[in-house]
Coordinates of C-alpha atoms in Angstrom, one line a residue:
M7 CA -143.2 76.4 89.0
D8 CA -140.0 77.8 90.2
K9 CA -137.8 80.6 88.7
T10 CA -136.0 78.2 86.3
F11 CA -139.2 78.7 84.2
I12 CA -137.7 82.1 83.2
L13 CA -134.6 80.5 81.6
D14 CA -136.7 77.8 79.9
K15 CA -139.0 80.4 78.4
Y16 CA -136.2 82.5 77.2
S17 CA -134.4 79.6 75.6
T18 CA -137.6 78.8 73.8
N19 CA -138.7 82.2 72.5
N20 CA -135.8 84.6 73.1
R21 CA -138.2 87.3 74.3
T22 CA -136.6 89.9 76.6
P23 CA -138.1 89.6 80.1
V24 CA -139.8 92.7 81.6
F25 CA -140.6 92.6 85.3
V26 CA -143.6 94.8 86.0
D27 CA -144.4 96.6 89.2
L28 CA -148.1 95.5 89.2
S29 CA -149.2 97.5 92.2
N30 CA -147.3 100.7 91.0
I31 CA -149.0 100.4 87.5
A32 CA -152.5 99.8 89.0
Y33 CA -152.1 102.7 91.6
R34 CA -150.9 105.2 89.0
S35 CA -153.6 104.1 86.5
Q36 CA -156.5 105.1 88.8
F37 CA -155.4 108.8 88.5
V38 CA -155.2 108.6 84.7
F39 CA -158.2 106.5 84.0
T40 CA -160.3 108.2 86.6
P41 CA -163.6 106.8 88.1
D42 CA -165.7 109.5 86.6
K43 CA -165.1 107.9 83.2
F44 CA -163.8 104.4 83.9
I45 CA -166.6 102.7 85.8
T46 CA -168.7 99.7 85.0
K47 CA -172.5 99.8 84.6
Q48 CA -172.6 98.1 88.1
G49 CA -170.6 101.1 89.5
I50 CA -167.2 99.4 89.9
P51 CA -164.2 101.5 89.1
N52 CA -162.1 99.7 86.5
G53 CA -159.4 102.3 85.7
S54 CA -156.7 100.5 87.6
L55 CA -157.3 97.2 85.7
F56 CA -157.7 99.1 82.4
G57 CA -154.2 100.6 83.0
V58 CA -152.7 97.2 83.8
C59 CA -154.3 95.8 80.6
Q60 CA -152.9 98.6 78.4
N61 CA -149.4 98.0 79.6
I62 CA -149.8 94.2 79.1
K63 CA -151.0 94.8 75.5
T64 CA -148.1 97.1 74.7
L65 CA -145.5 94.8 76.1
V66 CA -146.9 91.6 74.6
S67 CA -147.3 93.3 71.1
T68 CA -143.7 94.7 71.1
G69 CA -142.2 91.2 71.8
Y70 CA -141.5 91.0 75.5
E71 CA -142.0 88.2 78.0
V72 CA -144.0 89.8 80.8
Y73 CA -143.6 89.0 84.5
L74 CA -146.2 90.8 86.7
C75 CA -144.7 91.1 90.2
R76 CA -147.3 90.8 93.0
D77 CA -147.2 92.1 96.5
L78 CA -148.3 89.5 99.1
P79 CA -149.7 90.7 102.4
V80 CA -147.8 91.2 105.7
T81 CA -144.1 91.5 105.0
F82 CA -141.1 91.6 107.3
R83 CA -140.8 95.3 106.6
A84 CA -144.1 96.1 108.4
E85 CA -142.8 94.1 111.3
L86 CA -139.6 96.2 111.4
N87 CA -141.5 99.4 111.3
E88 CA -145.3 99.5 112.0
N89 CA -145.5 103.0 110.2
Y90 CA -144.0 101.6 107.0
K91 CA -146.2 102.7 104.1
A92 CA -148.9 103.7 106.5
N93 CA -149.3 107.0 104.7
R94 CA -150.2 105.3 101.4
E95 CA -153.7 105.8 99.8
R96 CA -155.1 102.3 99.4
D97 CA -158.5 102.8 97.8
D98 CA -159.4 102.3 94.2
G99 CA -163.0 103.7 94.7
S100 CA -164.9 100.9 96.4
I101 CA -162.3 98.2 96.4
S102 CA -158.6 98.1 97.6
I103 CA -156.1 97.7 94.8
H104 CA -154.5 94.6 96.4
K105 CA -157.9 93.0 96.6
L106 CA -158.7 93.9 93.1
L107 CA -155.5 92.5 91.7
N108 CA -155.8 89.3 93.8
E109 CA -159.2 88.7 92.3
A110 CA -158.6 89.7 88.7
I111 CA -155.0 89.3 87.6
N112 CA -154.7 85.5 87.1
P113 CA -158.0 85.2 85.2
L114 CA -157.0 88.3 83.1
I115 CA -153.7 86.7 81.9
S116 CA -154.9 83.1 81.7
E117 CA -155.3 83.3 77.9
L118 CA -151.8 84.8 77.3
N119 CA -148.8 82.5 77.1
N120 CA -146.3 85.3 77.3
V121 CA -147.6 86.9 80.6
H122 CA -147.1 85.4 84.0
V123 CA -147.5 86.4 87.7
I124 CA -144.6 85.9 90.2
S125 CA -144.7 86.2 94.0
S126 CA -143.1 84.9 97.2
E127 CA -144.8 84.6 100.6
G128 CA -144.0 87.6 102.8
Y129 CA -142.3 89.7 100.1
E130 CA -143.2 92.7 98.0
A131 CA -143.3 93.3 94.2
D132 CA -140.0 95.2 94.7
D133 CA -138.3 92.0 95.9
M134 CA -139.8 90.0 93.0
M135 CA -138.5 92.5 90.4
F136 CA -135.1 92.6 92.0
S137 CA -134.9 88.8 92.3
G138 CA -136.2 88.1 88.8
A139 CA -133.9 90.7 87.1
K140 CA -130.8 89.6 89.0
Y141 CA -131.6 86.0 88.2
C142 CA -131.6 86.9 84.6
S143 CA -128.5 89.0 84.9
H144 CA -126.6 86.1 86.5
N145 CA -127.5 84.0 83.5
N146 CA -126.4 86.8 81.1
I147 CA -130.0 87.7 80.0
K148 CA -130.8 91.4 79.6
S149 CA -134.1 92.4 81.2
Y150 CA -136.2 95.5 82.0
I151 CA -138.0 96.6 85.1
L152 CA -141.1 98.6 84.5
S153 CA -141.6 100.9 87.6
T154 CA -141.3 104.5 88.7
D155 CA -140.2 103.5 92.2
K156 CA -136.7 104.8 93.1
D157 CA -136.2 101.8 95.3
L158 CA -135.6 99.7 92.2
C159 CA -132.5 101.7 91.1
Q160 CA -130.4 99.5 93.4
T161 CA -131.1 96.7 90.9
L162 CA -129.3 98.4 88.0
D163 CA -126.3 96.7 86.4
N164 CA -125.0 96.0 82.9
N165 CA -127.9 93.6 82.1
I166 CA -130.7 95.4 83.9
T167 CA -132.5 98.6 82.8
I168 CA -135.4 100.4 84.3
A169 CA -138.1 102.1 82.2
H170 CA -140.8 104.3 83.6
K171 CA -143.1 103.4 80.8
F172 CA -143.3 101.5 77.5
T173 CA -144.9 102.5 74.3
L174 CA -145.1 100.7 70.9
S175 CA -141.8 102.4 70.1
G176 CA -140.2 100.6 73.1
P177 CA -139.0 101.6 76.6
Q178 CA -139.3 105.2 77.6
E179 CA -137.7 107.4 80.3
V180 CA -135.0 104.8 80.6
V181 CA -132.9 104.8 83.8
T182 CA -129.3 103.6 84.0
P183 CA -126.5 104.7 86.3
D184 CA -125.3 107.0 83.5
S185 CA -128.8 108.6 82.9
E186 CA -129.6 112.1 83.9
Y187 CA -132.4 110.8 86.1
Y188 CA -130.0 108.6 88.1
K189 CA -127.3 111.3 88.5
K190 CA -129.9 113.9 89.5
N191 CA -131.2 111.7 92.3
F192 CA -128.1 109.8 93.4
G193 CA -125.1 111.5 91.9
E194 CA -122.1 109.1 91.8
V195 CA -123.4 106.7 94.4
H196 CA -123.1 103.1 93.0
P197 CA -126.5 101.3 92.7
S198 CA -125.3 98.6 95.2
C199 CA -124.9 101.4 97.7
L200 CA -128.3 102.9 97.4
P201 CA -130.0 101.0 100.4
F202 CA -127.2 102.4 102.7
Y203 CA -127.3 105.9 101.1
R204 CA -131.2 106.1 101.2
A205 CA -131.2 104.8 104.8
F206 CA -129.7 108.1 105.8
K207 CA -132.1 110.2 103.6
G208 CA -135.3 108.5 104.6
D209 CA -138.2 108.1 102.2
G210 CA -141.4 110.1 102.6
S211 CA -143.3 107.8 100.2
D212 CA -142.7 104.9 102.5
N213 CA -143.1 106.9 105.7
L214 CA -139.5 106.4 106.7
D215 CA -137.9 109.4 108.5
A216 CA -134.2 110.3 108.1
P217 CA -132.4 109.2 111.3
V218 CA -130.4 112.5 111.5
K219 CA -131.6 115.7 109.9
R220 CA -129.2 117.5 107.5
F221 CA -126.5 114.9 107.7
P222 CA -123.5 116.2 105.8
K223 CA -123.5 115.0 102.1
D224 CA -119.7 114.8 101.9
L225 CA -119.6 112.6 105.0
L226 CA -122.4 110.4 103.6
L227 CA -120.5 109.9 100.3
E228 CA -117.4 108.8 102.2
L229 CA -119.4 106.3 104.2
C230 CA -121.0 105.0 101.0
K231 CA -117.6 104.4 99.5
E232 CA -116.6 102.5 102.6
Y233 CA -119.9 100.5 102.4
E234 CA -119.1 99.6 98.8
N235 CA -115.7 98.4 99.6
A236 CA -116.8 96.4 102.7
N237 CA -119.5 94.6 100.7
N238 CA -121.3 93.4 103.8
D239 CA -124.3 94.3 106.0
N240 CA -122.3 95.2 109.1
I241 CA -123.3 98.8 109.4
A242 CA -121.9 99.2 112.9
E243 CA -118.5 98.0 111.8
I244 CA -118.4 100.5 108.9
L245 CA -119.3 103.3 111.2
L246 CA -116.8 102.4 113.9
K247 CA -114.0 102.0 111.4
H248 CA -114.6 105.3 109.7
K249 CA -111.8 107.9 110.1
C250 CA -113.2 111.4 109.9
S251 CA -111.6 113.5 107.2
K252 CA -112.9 116.7 108.8
K253 CA -113.1 117.8 112.4
S254 CA -116.7 118.9 111.8
H255 CA -117.6 115.3 111.0
E256 CA -116.8 113.9 114.4
K257 CA -120.0 115.1 116.1
W258 CA -122.2 113.6 113.4
M259 CA -120.3 110.3 113.7
G260 CA -120.6 110.5 117.5
M261 CA -124.4 110.7 117.2
L262 CA -124.5 107.7 114.9
I263 CA -122.3 105.6 117.2
S264 CA -123.4 106.6 120.6
D265 CA -127.2 107.3 120.2
R266 CA -128.9 103.9 120.2
D267 CA -132.2 105.3 118.8
I268 CA -130.5 107.0 115.9
F269 CA -128.5 103.9 115.0
T270 CA -131.6 101.7 115.3
K271 CA -133.6 104.0 113.0
L272 CA -130.7 104.0 110.5
Y273 CA -130.3 100.2 110.6
T274 CA -134.1 99.6 110.3
N275 CA -134.3 102.0 107.4
Y276 CA -131.4 100.1 105.7
K277 CA -133.1 96.6 106.3
I278 CA -136.4 97.9 104.9
M279 CA -134.9 99.6 101.9
K280 CA -132.4 96.8 100.9
L281 CA -133.8 94.4 98.4
S282 CA -132.5 90.8 98.4
E283 CA -132.5 87.9 96.0
V284 CA -135.1 85.5 97.2
D285 CA -136.7 82.3 95.8
F286 CA -140.0 83.0 94.0
S287 CA -142.7 81.0 92.2
I288 CA -144.5 81.5 88.9
E289 CA -148.1 81.4 89.9
K290 CA -150.4 78.8 88.4
E291 CA -152.7 80.0 85.7
D292 CA -156.4 80.2 86.5
N293 CA -157.8 77.2 84.6
S294 CA -161.3 77.5 86.0
A295 CA -164.1 77.4 83.5
N296 CA -164.4 80.6 81.4
A297 CA -162.3 82.6 83.9
F298 CA -161.0 85.1 81.3
N299 CA -164.4 85.9 79.9
K300 CA -166.0 86.2 83.4
I301 CA -163.4 88.7 84.7
T302 CA -163.4 90.8 81.5
E303 CA -167.1 90.9 81.5
L304 CA -167.3 91.9 85.2
Y305 CA -164.9 94.8 84.7
E306 CA -166.0 95.5 81.2
L307 CA -162.6 95.2 79.7
W308 CA -163.9 94.6 76.1
G309 CA -160.8 96.1 74.3
F310 CA -158.5 93.8 76.2
R311 CA -160.7 90.7 75.4
K312 CA -160.6 91.7 71.7
F313 CA -156.9 92.1 71.8
V314 CA -156.3 88.7 73.5
Y315 CA -158.5 86.8 71.0
K316 CA -156.8 88.5 68.0
W317 CA -153.4 88.0 69.4
N318 CA -154.0 84.3 70.0
S319 CA -155.4 83.8 66.6
E320 CA -152.3 85.4 65.0
Q321 CA -150.0 83.0 66.9
I322 CA -151.6 79.9 65.5

């Protein structure tokens, strides 16, 4: 099924879409639901899946339509920079998080009509959240993104809000361009300018270095404004057209324009950090025999199984 499924679903049940950063939730959960307590009788750590299930339960019970956004392996970003995310921890005890989610997530949600997985070959969960939320926004549907990743702040607009978590009381630690969180991290930089802005800053969590250390903030803000007005990806043209407002800025601009290595690093950072609207698919449900029971038994997710059966009985 393609992305028009989202509109069809919304027109049927009017449930606000939430695009969930699946890997982010699973990764953070392993540090909350630690292997010393969350482990099956067979010795399989199940804290990551337990955290994912807790989030699904909360979102479903509070009336949202849930879209779990999945990372698919080998993206163009890794091809642009072989060190991209090379510093990330990847283990959930004995099994990698990606392998765990690939094996478990479709069976886990196979019994829930309001939870879906979306993906696109060669793209990450960030791209799926950006694409899904923007698709909703273009159709005047308000949506949420559930993630703590600052990369997603470039998605924000009048119809899109980021929440760092959800409780039964609703979205918590909400991020908008007017929120304290956003202003603390990005000041007055417009969300659409964040890939350009952050390309200069680098990103330690993604193993991306700043092209130029201690680049002047006032100069960067001037360039961001010109990027916003230009509304295109021609970074070289923006840099070449810039008129320095201060003499001290000239040496910095000279480095950007004349040093090929610096410009290449800047442009690579930008291409990696910029999210784009891409086509995506709603993954097929796992219809294999007893899939839900098998996976909840393997990972001993008894509470989630009880919730799903109770929820489905109440919907009849």
